PDB file of C-alpha atoms in Angstrom:
ATOM      1  CA  MET A   1     171.660 107.872 144.146  1.00  0.00           C
ATOM      2  CA  ILE A   2     171.733 104.938 146.543  1.00  0.00           C
ATOM      3  CA  ASN A   3     174.201 102.118 145.967  1.00  0.00           C
ATOM      4  CA  TYR A   4     173.068  99.183 143.846  1.00  0.00           C
ATOM      5  CA  THR A   5     174.403  95.966 142.335  1.00  0.00           C
ATOM      6  CA  ILE A   6     173.036  94.240 139.252  1.00  0.00           C
ATOM      7  CA  TYR A   7     173.383  90.726 137.873  1.00  0.00           C
ATOM      8  CA  LYS A   8     172.420  90.723 134.207  1.00  0.00           C
ATOM      9  CA  ASN A   9     170.836  87.715 132.535  1.00  0.00           C
ATOM     10  CA  GLU A  10     171.036  87.999 128.765  1.00  0.00           C
ATOM     11  CA  ASN A  11     168.295  85.383 128.345  1.00  0.00           C
ATOM     12  CA  SER A  12     165.661  87.266 130.332  1.00  0.00           C
ATOM     13  CA  ASN A  13     163.936  90.653 130.102  1.00  0.00           C
ATOM     14  CA  GLN A  14     162.437  90.364 133.583  1.00  0.00           C
ATOM     15  CA  TRP A  15     163.866  91.913 136.726  1.00  0.00           C
ATOM     16  CA  VAL A  16     163.732  90.975 140.396  1.00  0.00           C
ATOM     17  CA  THR A  17     164.575  93.816 142.797  1.00  0.00           C
ATOM     18  CA  PHE A  18     165.530  92.982 146.393  1.00  0.00           C
ATOM     19  CA  VAL A  19     164.864  95.448 149.236  1.00  0.00           C
ATOM     20  CA  HIS A  20     166.379  94.767 152.654  1.00  0.00           C
ATOM     21  CA  GLY A  21     165.102  95.906 156.048  1.00  0.00           C
ATOM     22  CA  ALA A  22     166.259  98.523 158.556  1.00  0.00           C
ATOM     23  CA  GLY A  23     169.766  97.894 159.859  1.00  0.00           C
ATOM     24  CA  GLY A  24     170.579  95.419 157.099  1.00  0.00           C
ATOM     25  CA  SER A  25     172.080  95.784 153.636  1.00  0.00           C
ATOM     26  CA  SER A  26     171.954  94.062 150.262  1.00  0.00           C
ATOM     27  CA  SER A  27     174.320  91.430 151.701  1.00  0.00           C
ATOM     28  CA  ILE A  28     171.391  89.725 153.468  1.00  0.00           C
ATOM     29  CA  TRP A  29     170.322  88.347 150.070  1.00  0.00           C
ATOM     30  CA  PHE A  30     173.497  86.301 149.563  1.00  0.00           C
ATOM     31  CA  LYS A  31     171.500  83.047 149.758  1.00  0.00           C
ATOM     32  CA  GLN A  32     169.184  84.204 146.981  1.00  0.00           C
ATOM     33  CA  ILE A  33     171.545  85.565 144.312  1.00  0.00           C
ATOM     34  CA  ARG A  34     172.614  82.306 142.668  1.00  0.00           C
ATOM     35  CA  ASP A  35     169.107  80.872 142.324  1.00  0.00           C
ATOM     36  CA  PHE A  36     167.529  84.063 141.009  1.00  0.00           C
ATOM     37  CA  LYS A  37     170.219  85.283 138.622  1.00  0.00           C
ATOM     38  CA  SER A  38     170.013  82.031 136.640  1.00  0.00           C
ATOM     39  CA  ASP A  39     166.496  82.981 135.448  1.00  0.00           C
ATOM     40  CA  TYR A  40     166.182  86.745 135.974  1.00  0.00           C
ATOM     41  CA  ASN A  41     168.019  90.023 135.959  1.00  0.00           C
ATOM     42  CA  VAL A  42     168.697  90.814 139.613  1.00  0.00           C
ATOM     43  CA  LEU A  43     168.909  94.236 141.271  1.00  0.00           C
ATOM     44  CA  LEU A  44     170.178  94.571 144.850  1.00  0.00           C
ATOM     45  CA  LEU A  45     169.817  97.876 146.711  1.00  0.00           C
ATOM     46  CA  ASP A  46     171.454  99.424 149.767  1.00  0.00           C
ATOM     47  CA  LEU A  47     168.909 101.765 151.343  1.00  0.00           C
ATOM     48  CA  ARG A  48     170.106 105.231 152.347  1.00  0.00           C
ATOM     49  CA  GLY A  49     172.530 105.094 155.262  1.00  0.00           C
ATOM     50  CA  HIS A  50     172.982 101.314 154.876  1.00  0.00           C
ATOM     51  CA  GLY A  51     175.692  99.195 153.289  1.00  0.00           C
ATOM     52  CA  ASP A  52     177.692 101.135 150.720  1.00  0.00           C
ATOM     53  CA  SER A  53     175.029 103.844 150.449  1.00  0.00           C
ATOM     54  CA  LYS A  54     176.251 105.402 153.679  1.00  0.00           C
ATOM     55  CA  VAL A  55     179.487 106.408 151.931  1.00  0.00           C
ATOM     56  CA  ILE A  56     177.772 107.760 148.822  1.00  0.00           C
ATOM     57  CA  LEU A  57     175.056 109.643 150.665  1.00  0.00           C
ATOM     58  CA  LYS A  58     176.792 110.744 153.846  1.00  0.00           C
ATOM     59  CA  LYS A  59     175.827 114.410 153.363  1.00  0.00           C
ATOM     60  CA  SER A  60     172.950 114.046 150.927  1.00  0.00           C
ATOM     61  CA  PHE A  61     169.850 113.564 153.082  1.00  0.00           C
ATOM     62  CA  LEU A  62     169.568 116.292 155.667  1.00  0.00           C
ATOM     63  CA  LYS A  63     165.775 116.437 155.759  1.00  0.00           C
ATOM     64  CA  LYS A  64     163.432 114.178 157.704  1.00  0.00           C
ATOM     65  CA  TYR A  65     163.145 110.654 156.320  1.00  0.00           C
ATOM     66  CA  THR A  66     159.719 109.524 155.100  1.00  0.00           C
ATOM     67  CA  PHE A  67     158.580 106.257 153.566  1.00  0.00           C
ATOM     68  CA  GLU A  68     157.708 108.167 150.401  1.00  0.00           C
ATOM     69  CA  SER A  69     161.158 109.757 150.071  1.00  0.00           C
ATOM     70  CA  ILE A  70     162.916 106.408 150.625  1.00  0.00           C
ATOM     71  CA  ALA A  71     160.620 104.710 148.099  1.00  0.00           C
ATOM     72  CA  ASN A  72     161.637 107.462 145.675  1.00  0.00           C
ATOM     73  CA  ASP A  73     165.276 106.429 146.209  1.00  0.00           C
ATOM     74  CA  ILE A  74     164.328 103.015 144.810  1.00  0.00           C
ATOM     75  CA  LEU A  75     162.410 104.599 141.943  1.00  0.00           C
ATOM     76  CA  GLU A  76     165.433 106.730 141.064  1.00  0.00           C
ATOM     77  CA  VAL A  77     167.571 103.613 140.582  1.00  0.00           C
ATOM     78  CA  ILE A  78     165.073 101.711 138.432  1.00  0.00           C
ATOM     79  CA  ASP A  79     164.528 104.861 136.348  1.00  0.00           C
ATOM     80  CA  TYR A  80     168.284 105.246 135.891  1.00  0.00           C
ATOM     81  CA  LEU A  81     168.615 101.602 134.824  1.00  0.00           C
ATOM     82  CA  GLU A  82     165.584 102.007 132.526  1.00  0.00           C
ATOM     83  CA  ILE A  83     163.722  99.165 134.214  1.00  0.00           C
ATOM     84  CA  GLU A  84     160.135  99.602 133.129  1.00  0.00           C
ATOM     85  CA  LYS A  85     158.722  97.017 135.534  1.00  0.00           C
ATOM     86  CA  SER A  86     160.104  94.662 138.171  1.00  0.00           C
ATOM     87  CA  HIS A  87     159.157  91.967 140.606  1.00  0.00           C
ATOM     88  CA  PHE A  88     160.004  93.218 144.102  1.00  0.00           C
ATOM     89  CA  VAL A  89     161.162  91.011 146.974  1.00  0.00           C
ATOM     90  CA  GLY A  90     161.471  92.546 150.440  1.00  0.00           C
ATOM     91  CA  ILE A  91     162.093  91.580 154.021  1.00  0.00           C
ATOM     92  CA  SER A  92     160.758  93.210 157.197  1.00  0.00           C
ATOM     93  CA  LEU A  93     160.728  97.007 156.835  1.00  0.00           C
ATOM     94  CA  GLY A  94     161.651  96.568 153.178  1.00  0.00           C
ATOM     95  CA  THR A  95     158.137  95.198 152.631  1.00  0.00           C
ATOM     96  CA  ILE A  96     156.665  98.546 153.735  1.00  0.00           C
ATOM     97  CA  LEU A  97     158.841 100.371 151.206  1.00  0.00           C
ATOM     98  CA  ILE A  98     157.756  98.037 148.404  1.00  0.00           C
ATOM     99  CA  ARG A  99     154.100  98.547 149.264  1.00  0.00           C
ATOM    100  CA  GLN A 100     154.680 102.312 149.415  1.00  0.00           C
ATOM    101  CA  LEU A 101     156.265 102.235 145.952  1.00  0.00           C
ATOM    102  CA  ALA A 102     153.326 100.178 144.679  1.00  0.00           C
ATOM    103  CA  GLU A 103     150.910 102.799 146.045  1.00  0.00           C
ATOM    104  CA  MET A 104     152.810 105.552 144.242  1.00  0.00           C
ATOM    105  CA  HIS A 105     153.619 103.746 140.974  1.00  0.00           C
ATOM    106  CA  PRO A 106     151.649 100.492 140.616  1.00  0.00           C
ATOM    107  CA  GLU A 107     152.547 100.302 136.920  1.00  0.00           C
ATOM    108  CA  ARG A 108     156.210  99.714 137.873  1.00  0.00           C
ATOM    109  CA  VAL A 109     155.502  96.752 140.177  1.00  0.00           C
ATOM    110  CA  GLN A 110     154.949  93.430 138.426  1.00  0.00           C
ATOM    111  CA  SER A 111     154.540  91.528 141.695  1.00  0.00           C
ATOM    112  CA  MET A 112     155.341  91.859 145.384  1.00  0.00           C
ATOM    113  CA  VAL A 113     156.957  89.192 147.556  1.00  0.00           C
ATOM    114  CA  LEU A 114     156.786  90.355 151.166  1.00  0.00           C
ATOM    115  CA  GLY A 115     158.897  88.282 153.559  1.00  0.00           C
ATOM    116  CA  GLY A 116     158.509  88.806 157.291  1.00  0.00           C
ATOM    117  CA  ALA A 117     155.931  91.418 156.303  1.00  0.00           C
ATOM    118  CA  ILE A 118     154.942  94.161 158.727  1.00  0.00           C
ATOM    119  CA  LEU A 119     151.273  95.068 158.433  1.00  0.00           C
ATOM    120  CA  LYS A 120     150.386  95.900 162.018  1.00  0.00           C
ATOM    121  CA  MET A 121     152.291  96.822 165.154  1.00  0.00           C
ATOM    122  CA  ASN A 122     150.980  94.553 167.934  1.00  0.00           C
ATOM    123  CA  PHE A 123     151.176  95.328 171.646  1.00  0.00           C
ATOM    124  CA  ARG A 124     154.774  94.145 171.999  1.00  0.00           C
ATOM    125  CA  SER A 125     155.965  96.069 168.972  1.00  0.00           C
ATOM    126  CA  GLN A 126     154.192  99.201 170.225  1.00  0.00           C
ATOM    127  CA  ILE A 127     156.075  98.814 173.518  1.00  0.00           C
ATOM    128  CA  LEU A 128     159.321  98.408 171.562  1.00  0.00           C
ATOM    129  CA  MET A 129     158.678 101.685 169.755  1.00  0.00           C
ATOM    130  CA  LYS A 130     157.983 103.503 173.021  1.00  0.00           C
ATOM    131  CA  VAL A 131     161.160 102.123 174.581  1.00  0.00           C
ATOM    132  CA  GLY A 132     163.133 103.174 171.522  1.00  0.00           C
ATOM    133  CA  ASN A 133     161.687 106.675 171.494  1.00  0.00           C
ATOM    134  CA  THR A 134     162.445 107.082 175.186  1.00  0.00           C
ATOM    135  CA  PHE A 135     166.076 105.986 174.986  1.00  0.00           C
ATOM    136  CA  LYS A 136     167.161 106.732 171.392  1.00  0.00           C
ATOM    137  CA  TYR A 137     169.146 109.828 172.414  1.00  0.00           C
ATOM    138  CA  VAL A 138     170.525 108.248 175.596  1.00  0.00           C
ATOM    139  CA  LEU A 139     171.646 104.712 174.799  1.00  0.00           C
ATOM    140  CA  PRO A 140     174.063 103.728 172.024  1.00  0.00           C
ATOM    141  CA  TYR A 141     171.943 102.592 169.099  1.00  0.00           C
ATOM    142  CA  LEU A 142     173.538  99.135 169.069  1.00  0.00           C
ATOM    143  CA  VAL A 143     172.252  98.471 172.584  1.00  0.00           C
ATOM    144  CA  LEU A 144     168.726  99.258 171.402  1.00  0.00           C
ATOM    145  CA  TYR A 145     169.176  97.318 168.182  1.00  0.00           C
ATOM    146  CA  ARG A 146     170.403  94.209 169.990  1.00  0.00           C
ATOM    147  CA  PHE A 147     167.364  94.431 172.259  1.00  0.00           C
ATOM    148  CA  PHE A 148     164.964  94.825 169.325  1.00  0.00           C
ATOM    149  CA  ALA A 149     166.594  91.944 167.435  1.00  0.00           C
ATOM    150  CA  PHE A 150     166.291  89.638 170.419  1.00  0.00           C
ATOM    151  CA  VAL A 151     162.611  90.478 171.005  1.00  0.00           C
ATOM    152  CA  ILE A 152     161.705  90.000 167.329  1.00  0.00           C
ATOM    153  CA  MET A 153     163.933  86.925 166.856  1.00  0.00           C
ATOM    154  CA  PRO A 154     164.116  85.323 170.319  1.00  0.00           C
ATOM    155  CA  LYS A 155     164.673  81.617 169.649  1.00  0.00           C
ATOM    156  CA  LYS A 156     167.957  79.766 169.432  1.00  0.00           C
ATOM    157  CA  SER A 157     167.114  78.831 165.841  1.00  0.00           C
ATOM    158  CA  HIS A 158     166.869  82.562 165.009  1.00  0.00           C
ATOM    159  CA  LYS A 159     170.456  83.210 166.092  1.00  0.00           C
ATOM    160  CA  GLN A 160     171.944  83.377 162.591  1.00  0.00           C
ATOM    161  CA  SER A 161     169.405  85.989 161.471  1.00  0.00           C
ATOM    162  CA  ARG A 162     169.793  87.932 164.693  1.00  0.00           C
ATOM    163  CA  LEU A 163     173.584  88.083 164.436  1.00  0.00           C
ATOM    164  CA  LEU A 164     173.490  88.957 160.737  1.00  0.00           C
ATOM    165  CA  PHE A 165     171.317  91.990 161.338  1.00  0.00           C
ATOM    166  CA  ILE A 166     173.286  93.095 164.395  1.00  0.00           C
ATOM    167  CA  ASN A 167     176.560  92.865 162.473  1.00  0.00           C
ATOM    168  CA  GLU A 168     175.096  94.876 159.595  1.00  0.00           C
ATOM    169  CA  ALA A 169     173.677  97.440 162.024  1.00  0.00           C
ATOM    170  CA  LYS A 170     177.186  98.036 163.388  1.00  0.00           C
ATOM    171  CA  LYS A 171     177.924  99.809 160.109  1.00  0.00           C
ATOM    172  CA  LEU A 172     175.269 102.471 160.778  1.00  0.00           C
ATOM    173  CA  TYR A 173     175.874 105.775 162.529  1.00  0.00           C
ATOM    174  CA  GLN A 174     173.974 106.847 165.660  1.00  0.00           C
ATOM    175  CA  LYS A 175     172.418 109.787 163.791  1.00  0.00           C
ATOM    176  CA  GLU A 176     171.382 107.514 160.927  1.00  0.00           C
ATOM    177  CA  PHE A 177     169.700 105.083 163.323  1.00  0.00           C
ATOM    178  CA  ILE A 178     167.741 107.949 164.880  1.00  0.00           C
ATOM    179  CA  LYS A 179     166.586 109.193 161.459  1.00  0.00           C
ATOM    180  CA  TRP A 180     165.271 105.744 160.593  1.00  0.00           C
ATOM    181  CA  PHE A 181     163.712 105.245 164.005  1.00  0.00           C
ATOM    182  CA  LYS A 182     161.747 108.474 163.638  1.00  0.00           C
ATOM    183  CA  LEU A 183     159.911 106.796 160.746  1.00  0.00           C
ATOM    184  CA  THR A 184     157.926 104.907 163.393  1.00  0.00           C
ATOM    185  CA  ALA A 185     155.947 108.106 163.985  1.00  0.00           C
ATOM    186  CA  GLU A 186     154.198 107.666 160.619  1.00  0.00           C
ATOM    187  CA  ILE A 187     154.035 103.871 160.514  1.00  0.00           C
ATOM    188  CA  ASN A 188     150.647 103.200 162.165  1.00  0.00           C
ATOM    189  CA  PRO A 189     148.421 105.261 159.804  1.00  0.00           C
ATOM    190  CA  LEU A 190     150.396 103.950 156.830  1.00  0.00           C
ATOM    191  CA  LEU A 191     149.947 100.297 157.856  1.00  0.00           C
ATOM    192  CA  ARG A 192     146.264 100.916 158.559  1.00  0.00           C
ATOM    193  CA  TRP A 193     145.880 102.121 154.971  1.00  0.00           C
ATOM    194  CA  PHE A 194     147.760  99.107 153.624  1.00  0.00           C
ATOM    195  CA  ARG A 195     145.445  96.748 155.545  1.00  0.00           C
ATOM    196  CA  GLN A 196     142.354  98.471 154.208  1.00  0.00           C
ATOM    197  CA  VAL A 197     143.276  98.904 150.549  1.00  0.00           C
ATOM    198  CA  GLU A 198     143.895  95.960 148.237  1.00  0.00           C
ATOM    199  CA  LEU A 199     146.057  96.688 145.207  1.00  0.00           C
ATOM    200  CA  ASN A 200     145.544  94.812 141.965  1.00  0.00           C
ATOM    201  CA  ILE A 201     149.102  93.462 142.080  1.00  0.00           C
ATOM    202  CA  PRO A 202     149.946  89.768 142.613  1.00  0.00           C
ATOM    203  CA  THR A 203     151.328  89.513 146.140  1.00  0.00           C
ATOM    204  CA  LEU A 204     152.950  86.649 148.013  1.00  0.00           C
ATOM    205  CA  TYR A 205     153.490  86.903 151.757  1.00  0.00           C
ATOM    206  CA  VAL A 206     156.231  84.575 152.994  1.00  0.00           C
ATOM    207  CA  MET A 207     156.133  84.293 156.775  1.00  0.00           C
ATOM    208  CA  GLY A 208     157.758  82.124 159.411  1.00  0.00           C
ATOM    209  CA  GLU A 209     155.361  80.247 161.673  1.00  0.00           C
ATOM    210  CA  GLU A 210     157.430  81.518 164.638  1.00  0.00           C
ATOM    211  CA  ASP A 211     157.081  85.174 163.594  1.00  0.00           C
ATOM    212  CA  TYR A 212     154.655  85.756 166.454  1.00  0.00           C
ATOM    213  CA  MET A 213     154.761  89.562 166.225  1.00  0.00           C
ATOM    214  CA  PHE A 214     153.654  89.912 162.611  1.00  0.00           C
ATOM    215  CA  LEU A 215     152.135  86.648 161.272  1.00  0.00           C
ATOM    216  CA  PRO A 216     148.636  87.030 162.858  1.00  0.00           C
ATOM    217  CA  SER A 217     147.937  90.348 161.118  1.00  0.00           C
ATOM    218  CA  VAL A 218     149.238  89.020 157.795  1.00  0.00           C
ATOM    219  CA  ARG A 219     146.837  86.061 158.014  1.00  0.00           C
ATOM    220  CA  LEU A 220     143.906  88.441 158.465  1.00  0.00           C
ATOM    221  CA  VAL A 221     144.940  90.683 155.590  1.00  0.00           C
ATOM    222  CA  CYS A 222     145.393  87.724 153.229  1.00  0.00           C
ATOM    223  CA  GLU A 223     141.868  86.580 154.026  1.00  0.00           C
ATOM    224  CA  LYS A 224     140.569  90.074 153.266  1.00  0.00           C
ATOM    225  CA  HIS A 225     142.732  90.643 150.165  1.00  0.00           C
ATOM    226  CA  HIS A 226     142.129  87.165 148.755  1.00  0.00           C
ATOM    227  CA  LYS A 227     141.865  88.348 145.127  1.00  0.00           C
ATOM    228  CA  SER A 228     145.493  89.438 144.912  1.00  0.00           C
ATOM    229  CA  SER A 229     147.285  87.941 147.920  1.00  0.00           C
ATOM    230  CA  LYS A 230     148.600  84.525 148.881  1.00  0.00           C
ATOM    231  CA  LEU A 231     150.227  83.426 152.129  1.00  0.00           C
ATOM    232  CA  PHE A 232     153.058  80.901 152.383  1.00  0.00           C
ATOM    233  CA  VAL A 233     154.084  79.955 155.929  1.00  0.00           C
ATOM    234  CA  ILE A 234     157.446  78.286 156.535  1.00  0.00           C
ATOM    235  CA  LYS A 235     157.539  75.888 159.464  1.00  0.00           C
ATOM    236  CA  GLN A 236     160.169  76.181 162.191  1.00  0.00           C
ATOM    237  CA  CYS A 237     161.120  79.628 160.959  1.00  0.00           C
ATOM    238  CA  GLY A 238     161.153  83.106 162.456  1.00  0.00           C
ATOM    239  CA  HIS A 239     161.058  86.625 161.054  1.00  0.00           C
ATOM    240  CA  VAL A 240     163.958  86.633 158.563  1.00  0.00           C
ATOM    241  CA  VAL A 241     162.678  83.866 156.310  1.00  0.00           C
ATOM    242  CA  ASN A 242     165.184  84.300 153.479  1.00  0.00           C
ATOM    243  CA  VAL A 243     168.118  83.677 155.835  1.00  0.00           C
ATOM    244  CA  GLU A 244     166.674  80.993 158.118  1.00  0.00           C
ATOM    245  CA  GLN A 245     165.107  78.827 155.386  1.00  0.00           C
ATOM    246  CA  PRO A 246     166.662  79.979 152.093  1.00  0.00           C
ATOM    247  CA  VAL A 247     165.929  76.856 150.037  1.00  0.00           C
ATOM    248  CA  ILE A 248     162.224  76.833 150.904  1.00  0.00           C
ATOM    249  CA  PHE A 249     162.027  80.616 150.500  1.00  0.00           C
ATOM    250  CA  ASN A 250     163.725  80.585 147.093  1.00  0.00           C
ATOM    251  CA  ASN A 251     161.593  77.729 145.763  1.00  0.00           C
ATOM    252  CA  ALA A 252     158.358  79.365 146.901  1.00  0.00           C
ATOM    253  CA  VAL A 253     159.232  82.755 145.463  1.00  0.00           C
ATOM    254  CA  LEU A 254     160.546  81.424 142.144  1.00  0.00           C
ATOM    255  CA  ALA A 255     157.423  79.293 141.726  1.00  0.00           C
ATOM    256  CA  PHE A 256     155.204  82.306 142.407  1.00  0.00           C
ATOM    257  CA  ILE A 257     157.061  84.628 140.037  1.00  0.00           C
ATOM    258  CA  GLY A 258     157.302  81.896 137.406  1.00  0.00           C
ATOM    259  CA  LEU A 259     153.515  81.724 137.176  1.00  0.00           C
ATOM    260  CA  LEU A 260     153.429  85.420 136.208  1.00  0.00           C
ATOM    261  CA  LYS A 261     155.713  85.159 133.167  1.00  0.00           C
TER     262      LYS A 261
END
């Protein structure tokens, strides 16, 4: 089982589960814990190969990684903790895993908050994937990761987010990075399906106005999926919205979840 941390709230029966992105860990949610645990039970996860899960699962996952198998890691934890239903909050690649879990088990997902959501790989991101596939066995993974982080989060104001993810990525292994990077082979058909199919689950997209790679596609999907989806754009903010603008992020998410009680 992947590593997890819980913060119990004896006055609430509702859960909020946080899912980080590739190269990160549950530590990226440090600016959310205090605000959320005062009203909800909080579950933080370290995805396989990340954070403290790399120690627990060092020899466990020898097969090819898929979005479905990683979503099942999350399901295993909430089953173990006997969490019938949870709000899910994700960032970047974590948003894909939440949507995958919602496809598989919609009855377990009370709402989805998708920060820095990835719904379509634009031209630049397609080039990034090709560069990564070409050099993933040649260059040290940190060289590639630094390059990816700078392209996705290029501005001076994005520096904190960029450094946070790079420092977390240092804890990965080269082989682990390659396993995760191979997921890109299945990402385009999966995202195409997500854009086409609207789930009957309340969904809030929280995007930075400077997230030039992913915001345009999210705008289009929110217009199409208007029955279930809302878009909240944070000004002067890049891809990692929960780190760059934590107060605005927390207020927006808590207000959204609060309406669903």
